[in-house]
Amino acid sequence: MPMKTKPILQHAVFLLLVAMLIWGSSFAAMKLAVAVYDPLLVTFARLLIASVVFLGLRRSFGPLHYRPGDWKWLLLMVLFEPVLYFLFETHALRFTSSAAAATIIALLPLSVTVAAQLLLHERVPARLYAGMLVSVAGVILLTASGEQTALAPQPWLGNLLEGLAMLCAVGYTLAVKHLSSHYSALFLTALQAFIGSALYLPLLPWTTFSATVDRPALLAVFYLGAVVSVLAYFCYNRALALLPASRVAVYSSLIPVFGAGFGWLLLGETLSLAQGAAIGLVVAGVAYSQSGADTAPTLEPACAQASGGRM
């Protein structure tokens, strides 16, 4: 029996809140990991751990209905995330703070909405563009006020790499949205881990192996693989099967809030007054762009069919 509209929306919102909370914590976890181990090694390890988890869940993938030509979209999805996104993000977090990186990712909702309007023909209200200008001003202020510290030795370089990671996240979101009507969220998330770990394997000879046994860093790698790469991505992909891409992406504005909180809690990072104002500008711009009755999107017509797979 098809789910009613309100329960579908509540289910999607819950999935998105879980995903954003986990992703907000991933910045601090990644900084703990790359402070001890090579970024490429950390990425391969997290994907390998996720692959092992998904092997245990393989019976829950549901039926696969491959469409001719979908291999291109599936390959694009994996190239955007995890391959290129993780490559940019892991190196970005070596040069900038987790709070700064999380704030740059806050541009994701605006970027996805613009791309969805151009490529998916979703309706976008004029106030979105006003909010985008406010958010971009916040990112510029954040970058200009970044200080070279032990936690952020080259903030400009780190913020640039995080910006490239954000663009990969936009491409990933659109690819998953295109595929979500024919493939389960669990299968798409598992495919990321399987193919991603295979593509990163040839890069291992260029990594710096460390025999250091650092418990916090090892726990961070395990958390990135078993929780972030599995649960967060599954929740996000599942929500994309239920709601328009622009509606899903707006929840990414919560990432800087969670990211700054976990950075303070786990890494002892602090925020200057200018950086706090920058974060406020970004969040305010995103909130304004998504406010108003004219911005309320309709649920996907195929959402009842997409919810048929086992969770």
mmCIF file of C-alpha atoms in Angstrom:
data_model
loop_
_atom_site.group_PDB
_atom_site.id
_atom_site.type_symbol
_atom_site.label_atom_id
_atom_site.label_comp_id
_atom_site.label_asym_id
_atom_site.label_seq_id
_atom_site.Cartn_x
_atom_site.Cartn_y
_atom_site.Cartn_z
ATOM 1 C CA MET A 1 0.000 0.000 0.000
ATOM 2 C CA PRO A 2 1.591 3.307 -1.064
ATOM 3 C CA MET A 3 2.792 5.600 1.703
ATOM 4 C CA LYS A 4 0.974 8.875 2.252
ATOM 5 C CA THR A 5 2.691 12.123 1.372
ATOM 6 C CA LYS A 6 3.288 13.288 4.951
ATOM 7 C CA PRO A 7 4.904 10.038 6.173
ATOM 8 C CA ILE A 8 7.151 10.035 3.093
ATOM 9 C CA LEU A 9 8.291 13.584 3.871
ATOM 10 C CA GLN A 10 8.868 12.786 7.555
ATOM 11 C CA HIS A 11 10.828 9.669 6.618
ATOM 12 C CA ALA A 12 12.988 11.616 4.169
ATOM 13 C CA VAL A 13 13.637 14.422 6.679
ATOM 14 C CA PHE A 14 14.709 11.902 9.325
ATOM 15 C CA LEU A 15 17.111 10.249 6.864
ATOM 16 C CA LEU A 16 18.576 13.619 5.915
ATOM 17 C CA LEU A 17 19.072 14.726 9.520
ATOM 18 C CA VAL A 18 20.931 11.492 10.260
ATOM 19 C CA ALA A 19 23.084 11.930 7.140
ATOM 20 C CA MET A 20 23.975 15.558 7.933
ATOM 21 C CA LEU A 21 24.837 14.775 11.555
ATOM 22 C CA ILE A 22 27.187 11.995 10.450
ATOM 23 C CA TRP A 23 28.723 14.071 7.668
ATOM 24 C CA GLY A 24 29.239 16.953 10.068
ATOM 25 C CA SER A 25 31.283 14.646 12.289
ATOM 26 C CA SER A 26 33.262 13.268 9.339
ATOM 27 C CA PHE A 27 35.372 16.421 8.997
ATOM 28 C CA ALA A 28 36.812 16.019 12.486
ATOM 29 C CA ALA A 29 37.234 12.257 11.975
ATOM 30 C CA MET A 30 39.062 12.816 8.697
ATOM 31 C CA LYS A 31 41.426 15.342 10.267
ATOM 32 C CA LEU A 32 42.253 12.867 13.035
ATOM 33 C CA ALA A 33 42.972 10.175 10.445
ATOM 34 C CA VAL A 34 45.051 12.186 7.944
ATOM 35 C CA ALA A 35 47.137 13.677 10.752
ATOM 36 C CA VAL A 36 48.664 10.204 11.196
ATOM 37 C CA TYR A 37 48.096 8.314 7.955
ATOM 38 C CA ASP A 38 48.427 9.127 4.254
ATOM 39 C CA PRO A 39 45.165 10.571 2.820
ATOM 40 C CA LEU A 40 45.075 8.050 -0.037
ATOM 41 C CA LEU A 41 45.578 5.198 2.398
ATOM 42 C CA VAL A 42 42.803 6.526 4.632
ATOM 43 C CA THR A 43 40.412 6.757 1.675
ATOM 44 C CA PHE A 44 41.201 3.250 0.453
ATOM 45 C CA ALA A 45 40.832 1.839 3.963
ATOM 46 C CA ARG A 46 37.436 3.470 4.534
ATOM 47 C CA LEU A 47 36.145 2.208 1.183
ATOM 48 C CA LEU A 48 37.463 -1.272 1.883
ATOM 49 C CA ILE A 49 35.763 -1.304 5.288
ATOM 50 C CA ALA A 50 32.524 -0.116 3.687
ATOM 51 C CA SER A 51 32.805 -2.838 1.028
ATOM 52 C CA VAL A 52 33.061 -5.501 3.712
ATOM 53 C CA VAL A 53 29.947 -4.120 5.411
ATOM 54 C CA PHE A 54 28.015 -4.096 2.147
ATOM 55 C CA LEU A 55 29.037 -7.660 1.344
ATOM 56 C CA GLY A 56 27.151 -8.659 4.471
ATOM 57 C CA LEU A 57 24.131 -6.683 3.238
ATOM 58 C CA ARG A 58 24.167 -7.950 -0.352
ATOM 59 C CA ARG A 59 20.872 -9.850 0.028
ATOM 60 C CA SER A 60 19.138 -6.550 0.798
ATOM 61 C CA PHE A 61 20.054 -4.847 -2.489
ATOM 62 C CA GLY A 62 16.730 -5.779 -4.047
ATOM 63 C CA PRO A 63 16.078 -6.573 -7.720
ATOM 64 C CA LEU A 64 18.259 -4.795 -10.286
ATOM 65 C CA HIS A 65 16.706 -3.509 -13.499
ATOM 66 C CA TYR A 66 19.628 -2.388 -15.633
ATOM 67 C CA ARG A 67 18.856 0.038 -18.434
ATOM 68 C CA PRO A 68 21.101 0.250 -21.523
ATOM 69 C CA GLY A 69 23.479 3.167 -21.169
ATOM 70 C CA ASP A 70 23.226 3.396 -17.377
ATOM 71 C CA TRP A 71 26.858 2.324 -17.064
ATOM 72 C CA LYS A 72 27.839 5.884 -17.984
ATOM 73 C CA TRP A 73 25.784 7.346 -15.137
ATOM 74 C CA LEU A 74 26.984 4.689 -12.705
ATOM 75 C CA LEU A 75 30.608 5.405 -13.639
ATOM 76 C CA LEU A 76 30.078 9.167 -13.291
ATOM 77 C CA MET A 77 28.500 8.649 -9.871
ATOM 78 C CA VAL A 78 31.496 6.673 -8.617
ATOM 79 C CA LEU A 79 34.037 9.056 -10.170
ATOM 80 C CA PHE A 80 32.391 12.064 -8.512
ATOM 81 C CA GLU A 81 32.084 10.246 -5.181
ATOM 82 C CA PRO A 82 34.082 8.628 -3.771
ATOM 83 C CA VAL A 83 37.066 8.916 -6.148
ATOM 84 C CA LEU A 84 37.436 12.652 -6.859
ATOM 85 C CA TYR A 85 35.486 13.935 -3.865
ATOM 86 C CA PHE A 86 37.545 11.982 -1.340
ATOM 87 C CA LEU A 87 40.772 12.890 -3.148
ATOM 88 C CA PHE A 88 40.021 16.608 -2.862
ATOM 89 C CA GLU A 89 38.547 16.470 0.636
ATOM 90 C CA THR A 90 41.287 14.430 2.295
ATOM 91 C CA HIS A 91 43.958 16.802 1.004
ATOM 92 C CA ALA A 92 41.863 19.877 1.788
ATOM 93 C CA LEU A 93 41.626 18.925 5.450
ATOM 94 C CA ARG A 94 45.424 18.869 5.695
ATOM 95 C CA PHE A 95 45.507 22.620 4.952
ATOM 96 C CA THR A 96 42.308 24.106 6.406
ATOM 97 C CA SER A 97 40.155 23.668 9.488
ATOM 98 C CA SER A 98 37.208 21.291 9.626
ATOM 99 C CA ALA A 99 34.877 24.238 10.348
ATOM 100 C CA ALA A 100 36.071 26.090 7.226
ATOM 101 C CA ALA A 101 35.721 22.973 5.071
ATOM 102 C CA ALA A 102 32.229 22.297 6.387
ATOM 103 C CA THR A 103 31.170 25.887 5.683
ATOM 104 C CA ILE A 104 32.332 25.700 2.056
ATOM 105 C CA ILE A 105 30.283 22.537 1.640
ATOM 106 C CA ALA A 106 27.317 24.636 2.812
ATOM 107 C CA LEU A 107 27.268 26.016 -0.748
ATOM 108 C CA LEU A 108 26.144 22.569 -1.925
ATOM 109 C CA PRO A 109 22.376 23.277 -1.655
ATOM 110 C CA LEU A 110 22.647 26.394 -3.806
ATOM 111 C CA SER A 111 24.907 24.705 -6.344
ATOM 112 C CA VAL A 112 22.711 21.621 -6.609
ATOM 113 C CA THR A 113 19.578 23.758 -6.990
ATOM 114 C CA VAL A 114 21.071 25.748 -9.865
ATOM 115 C CA ALA A 115 22.271 22.544 -11.551
ATOM 116 C CA ALA A 116 18.879 20.910 -10.997
ATOM 117 C CA GLN A 117 17.187 23.878 -12.660
ATOM 118 C CA LEU A 118 19.471 23.717 -15.696
ATOM 119 C CA LEU A 119 19.737 19.938 -16.098
ATOM 120 C CA LEU A 120 16.691 18.459 -14.349
ATOM 121 C CA HIS A 121 14.353 21.381 -15.103
ATOM 122 C CA GLU A 122 13.295 21.839 -11.478
ATOM 123 C CA ARG A 123 11.545 25.141 -10.697
ATOM 124 C CA VAL A 124 13.788 27.550 -8.796
ATOM 125 C CA PRO A 125 12.463 30.767 -7.154
ATOM 126 C CA ALA A 126 14.231 34.106 -7.615
ATOM 127 C CA ARG A 127 15.049 34.390 -3.906
ATOM 128 C CA LEU A 128 17.486 31.490 -4.279
ATOM 129 C CA TYR A 129 19.871 33.686 -6.230
ATOM 130 C CA ALA A 130 19.752 36.402 -3.567
ATOM 131 C CA GLY A 131 20.565 33.793 -0.950
ATOM 132 C CA MET A 132 23.420 32.521 -3.096
ATOM 133 C CA LEU A 133 25.060 35.958 -3.181
ATOM 134 C CA VAL A 134 24.882 36.168 0.629
ATOM 135 C CA SER A 135 26.378 32.690 0.982
ATOM 136 C CA VAL A 136 29.195 33.390 -1.482
ATOM 137 C CA ALA A 137 30.020 36.569 0.464
ATOM 138 C CA GLY A 138 30.236 34.434 3.604
ATOM 139 C CA VAL A 139 32.641 31.979 1.998
ATOM 140 C CA ILE A 140 34.864 34.834 0.772
ATOM 141 C CA LEU A 141 34.914 36.301 4.291
ATOM 142 C CA LEU A 142 35.695 32.900 5.765
ATOM 143 C CA THR A 143 38.613 32.357 3.375
ATOM 144 C CA ALA A 144 40.016 35.854 3.881
ATOM 145 C CA SER A 145 39.870 35.538 7.666
ATOM 146 C CA GLY A 146 41.524 32.103 7.797
ATOM 147 C CA GLU A 147 44.748 32.040 9.798
ATOM 148 C CA GLN A 148 47.794 29.851 9.262
ATOM 149 C CA THR A 149 47.892 27.623 12.310
ATOM 150 C CA ALA A 150 48.923 24.073 13.111
ATOM 151 C CA LEU A 151 45.357 23.011 12.318
ATOM 152 C CA ALA A 152 45.097 25.157 9.170
ATOM 153 C CA PRO A 153 48.609 25.828 7.755
ATOM 154 C CA GLN A 154 47.426 26.905 4.259
ATOM 155 C CA PRO A 155 43.736 27.861 4.451
ATOM 156 C CA TRP A 156 43.534 29.255 0.903
ATOM 157 C CA LEU A 157 44.750 25.995 -0.650
ATOM 158 C CA GLY A 158 42.612 23.877 1.636
ATOM 159 C CA ASN A 159 39.493 25.932 0.918
ATOM 160 C CA LEU A 160 40.130 25.714 -2.844
ATOM 161 C CA LEU A 161 40.400 21.931 -2.698
ATOM 162 C CA GLU A 162 37.238 21.771 -0.590
ATOM 163 C CA GLY A 163 35.475 23.879 -3.216
ATOM 164 C CA LEU A 164 36.418 21.333 -5.880
ATOM 165 C CA ALA A 165 35.095 18.597 -3.598
ATOM 166 C CA MET A 166 31.818 20.494 -3.343
ATOM 167 C CA LEU A 167 31.493 20.583 -7.147
ATOM 168 C CA CYS A 168 32.017 16.812 -7.222
ATOM 169 C CA ALA A 169 29.223 16.481 -4.670
ATOM 170 C CA VAL A 170 26.922 18.413 -7.018
ATOM 171 C CA GLY A 171 27.669 16.040 -9.890
ATOM 172 C CA TYR A 172 27.191 13.069 -7.597
ATOM 173 C CA THR A 173 23.797 14.278 -6.392
ATOM 174 C CA LEU A 174 22.501 14.743 -9.938
ATOM 175 C CA ALA A 175 23.793 11.330 -11.010
ATOM 176 C CA VAL A 176 22.170 9.568 -8.049
ATOM 177 C CA LYS A 177 18.911 11.444 -8.668
ATOM 178 C CA HIS A 178 18.920 10.200 -12.262
ATOM 179 C CA LEU A 179 19.568 6.596 -11.176
ATOM 180 C CA SER A 180 17.407 6.436 -8.046
ATOM 181 C CA SER A 181 14.171 5.585 -9.846
ATOM 182 C CA HIS A 182 15.599 2.266 -11.106
ATOM 183 C CA TYR A 183 18.169 1.249 -8.496
ATOM 184 C CA SER A 184 17.874 0.921 -4.723
ATOM 185 C CA ALA A 185 19.743 3.347 -2.502
ATOM 186 C CA LEU A 186 21.572 0.447 -0.851
ATOM 187 C CA PHE A 187 22.833 -0.865 -4.200
ATOM 188 C CA LEU A 188 24.029 2.568 -5.354
ATOM 189 C CA THR A 189 25.816 3.169 -2.053
ATOM 190 C CA ALA A 190 27.446 -0.266 -2.162
ATOM 191 C CA LEU A 191 28.568 0.285 -5.747
ATOM 192 C CA GLN A 192 30.415 3.407 -4.616
ATOM 193 C CA ALA A 193 32.396 1.386 -2.097
ATOM 194 C CA PHE A 194 33.123 -1.575 -4.395
ATOM 195 C CA ILE A 195 34.242 0.360 -7.466
ATOM 196 C CA GLY A 196 35.818 3.157 -5.433
ATOM 197 C CA SER A 197 38.084 0.778 -3.508
ATOM 198 C CA ALA A 198 39.044 -0.950 -6.788
ATOM 199 C CA LEU A 199 39.974 2.372 -8.410
ATOM 200 C CA TYR A 200 42.000 3.487 -5.403
ATOM 201 C CA LEU A 201 43.905 0.199 -5.177
ATOM 202 C CA PRO A 202 46.401 1.051 -7.989
ATOM 203 C CA LEU A 203 47.255 4.291 -6.158
ATOM 204 C CA LEU A 204 48.561 2.501 -3.060
ATOM 205 C CA PRO A 205 52.210 2.322 -4.314
ATOM 206 C CA TRP A 206 52.248 6.135 -4.154
ATOM 207 C CA THR A 207 51.072 6.264 -0.561
ATOM 208 C CA THR A 208 53.259 6.638 2.493
ATOM 209 C CA PHE A 209 52.706 3.664 4.761
ATOM 210 C CA SER A 210 53.016 4.235 8.474
ATOM 211 C CA ALA A 211 53.449 1.518 11.080
ATOM 212 C CA THR A 212 52.226 3.897 13.764
ATOM 213 C CA VAL A 213 49.410 2.464 15.864
ATOM 214 C CA ASP A 214 47.384 5.496 16.835
ATOM 215 C CA ARG A 215 44.118 4.450 18.435
ATOM 216 C CA PRO A 216 42.124 7.671 17.827
ATOM 217 C CA ALA A 217 43.236 7.761 14.178
ATOM 218 C CA LEU A 218 42.402 4.072 13.639
ATOM 219 C CA LEU A 219 38.986 4.522 15.238
ATOM 220 C CA ALA A 220 38.437 7.527 12.973
ATOM 221 C CA VAL A 221 39.243 5.416 9.875
ATOM 222 C CA PHE A 222 36.855 2.696 11.013
ATOM 223 C CA TYR A 223 34.147 5.292 11.695
ATOM 224 C CA LEU A 224 34.637 6.826 8.255
ATOM 225 C CA GLY A 225 34.255 3.424 6.612
ATOM 226 C CA ALA A 226 31.567 1.690 8.660
ATOM 227 C CA VAL A 227 29.405 4.710 9.513
ATOM 228 C CA VAL A 228 30.049 7.626 7.139
ATOM 229 C CA SER A 229 30.576 5.670 3.896
ATOM 230 C CA VAL A 230 27.724 3.292 4.681
ATOM 231 C CA LEU A 231 25.010 4.920 6.781
ATOM 232 C CA ALA A 232 25.340 8.601 5.784
ATOM 233 C CA TYR A 233 25.497 7.896 2.056
ATOM 234 C CA PHE A 234 22.660 5.390 2.251
ATOM 235 C CA CYS A 235 20.417 7.901 4.046
ATOM 236 C CA TYR A 236 21.239 10.619 1.512
ATOM 237 C CA ASN A 237 20.723 8.357 -1.511
ATOM 238 C CA ARG A 238 17.480 7.026 -0.049
ATOM 239 C CA ALA A 239 16.175 10.579 0.440
ATOM 240 C CA LEU A 240 17.030 11.400 -3.191
ATOM 241 C CA ALA A 241 14.644 8.640 -4.237
ATOM 242 C CA LEU A 242 11.864 10.338 -2.289
ATOM 243 C CA LEU A 243 12.337 14.093 -2.818
ATOM 244 C CA PRO A 244 13.537 16.482 -5.559
ATOM 245 C CA ALA A 245 17.301 17.079 -5.589
ATOM 246 C CA SER A 246 16.930 20.736 -4.574
ATOM 247 C CA ARG A 247 14.849 19.791 -1.518
ATOM 248 C CA VAL A 248 17.353 17.143 -0.444
ATOM 249 C CA ALA A 249 20.425 19.308 -0.917
ATOM 250 C CA VAL A 250 19.123 22.153 1.258
ATOM 251 C CA TYR A 251 19.722 20.056 4.365
ATOM 252 C CA SER A 252 23.454 20.230 3.680
ATOM 253 C CA SER A 253 23.285 23.693 5.269
ATOM 254 C CA LEU A 254 23.316 21.838 8.607
ATOM 255 C CA ILE A 255 26.765 20.377 7.905
ATOM 256 C CA PRO A 256 28.763 23.490 8.992
ATOM 257 C CA VAL A 257 26.832 23.621 12.255
ATOM 258 C CA PHE A 258 27.601 20.006 13.065
ATOM 259 C CA GLY A 259 31.101 20.289 11.596
ATOM 260 C CA ALA A 260 32.058 23.252 13.757
ATOM 261 C CA GLY A 261 30.628 21.543 16.820
ATOM 262 C CA PHE A 262 32.571 18.340 16.293
ATOM 263 C CA GLY A 263 35.721 20.326 15.405
ATOM 264 C CA TRP A 264 35.466 22.125 18.748
ATOM 265 C CA LEU A 265 34.588 18.957 20.666
ATOM 266 C CA LEU A 266 37.205 16.596 19.182
ATOM 267 C CA LEU A 267 39.972 18.809 17.796
ATOM 268 C CA GLY A 268 39.944 21.843 20.071
ATOM 269 C CA GLU A 269 39.376 24.175 17.108
ATOM 270 C CA THR A 270 38.212 27.710 17.768
ATOM 271 C CA LEU A 271 36.355 30.228 15.642
ATOM 272 C CA SER A 272 37.256 33.893 15.378
ATOM 273 C CA LEU A 273 34.561 36.541 15.344
ATOM 274 C CA ALA A 274 35.035 37.027 11.577
ATOM 275 C CA GLN A 275 34.779 33.297 10.905
ATOM 276 C CA GLY A 276 31.668 33.080 13.061
ATOM 277 C CA ALA A 277 30.123 35.913 11.087
ATOM 278 C CA ALA A 278 31.082 34.148 7.843
ATOM 279 C CA ILE A 279 29.357 30.957 8.941
ATOM 280 C CA GLY A 280 26.327 33.019 9.911
ATOM 281 C CA LEU A 281 26.225 34.617 6.452
ATOM 282 C CA VAL A 282 26.403 31.253 4.708
ATOM 283 C CA VAL A 283 23.681 29.706 6.835
ATOM 284 C CA ALA A 284 21.479 32.817 6.587
ATOM 285 C CA GLY A 285 21.856 32.885 2.811
ATOM 286 C CA VAL A 286 20.898 29.236 2.471
ATOM 287 C CA ALA A 287 17.956 29.634 4.855
ATOM 288 C CA TYR A 288 16.648 32.696 3.006
ATOM 289 C CA SER A 289 16.970 31.003 -0.378
ATOM 290 C CA GLN A 290 14.785 28.119 0.766
ATOM 291 C CA SER A 291 12.149 30.117 2.688
ATOM 292 C CA GLY A 292 8.741 31.182 1.466
ATOM 293 C CA ALA A 293 5.688 29.276 0.314
ATOM 294 C CA ASP A 294 6.772 29.396 -3.318
ATOM 295 C CA THR A 295 9.828 27.276 -2.582
ATOM 296 C CA ALA A 296 7.934 24.246 -1.298
ATOM 297 C CA PRO A 297 8.667 21.411 -3.727
ATOM 298 C CA THR A 298 6.355 18.554 -4.542
ATOM 299 C CA LEU A 299 7.228 14.978 -3.694
ATOM 300 C CA GLU A 300 8.547 12.775 -6.445
ATOM 301 C CA PRO A 301 5.713 10.962 -8.218
ATOM 302 C CA ALA A 302 7.719 7.758 -8.289
ATOM 303 C CA CYS A 303 8.586 7.813 -4.601
ATOM 304 C CA ALA A 304 6.134 5.061 -3.695
ATOM 305 C CA GLN A 305 7.770 2.760 -6.226
ATOM 306 C CA ALA A 306 11.264 3.689 -5.058
ATOM 307 C CA SER A 307 10.422 2.797 -1.482
ATOM 308 C CA GLY A 308 9.741 -0.823 -2.362
ATOM 309 C CA GLY A 309 13.234 -2.140 -1.583
ATOM 310 C CA ARG A 310 14.109 -3.535 1.815
ATOM 311 C CA MET A 311 16.035 -1.229 4.165
#
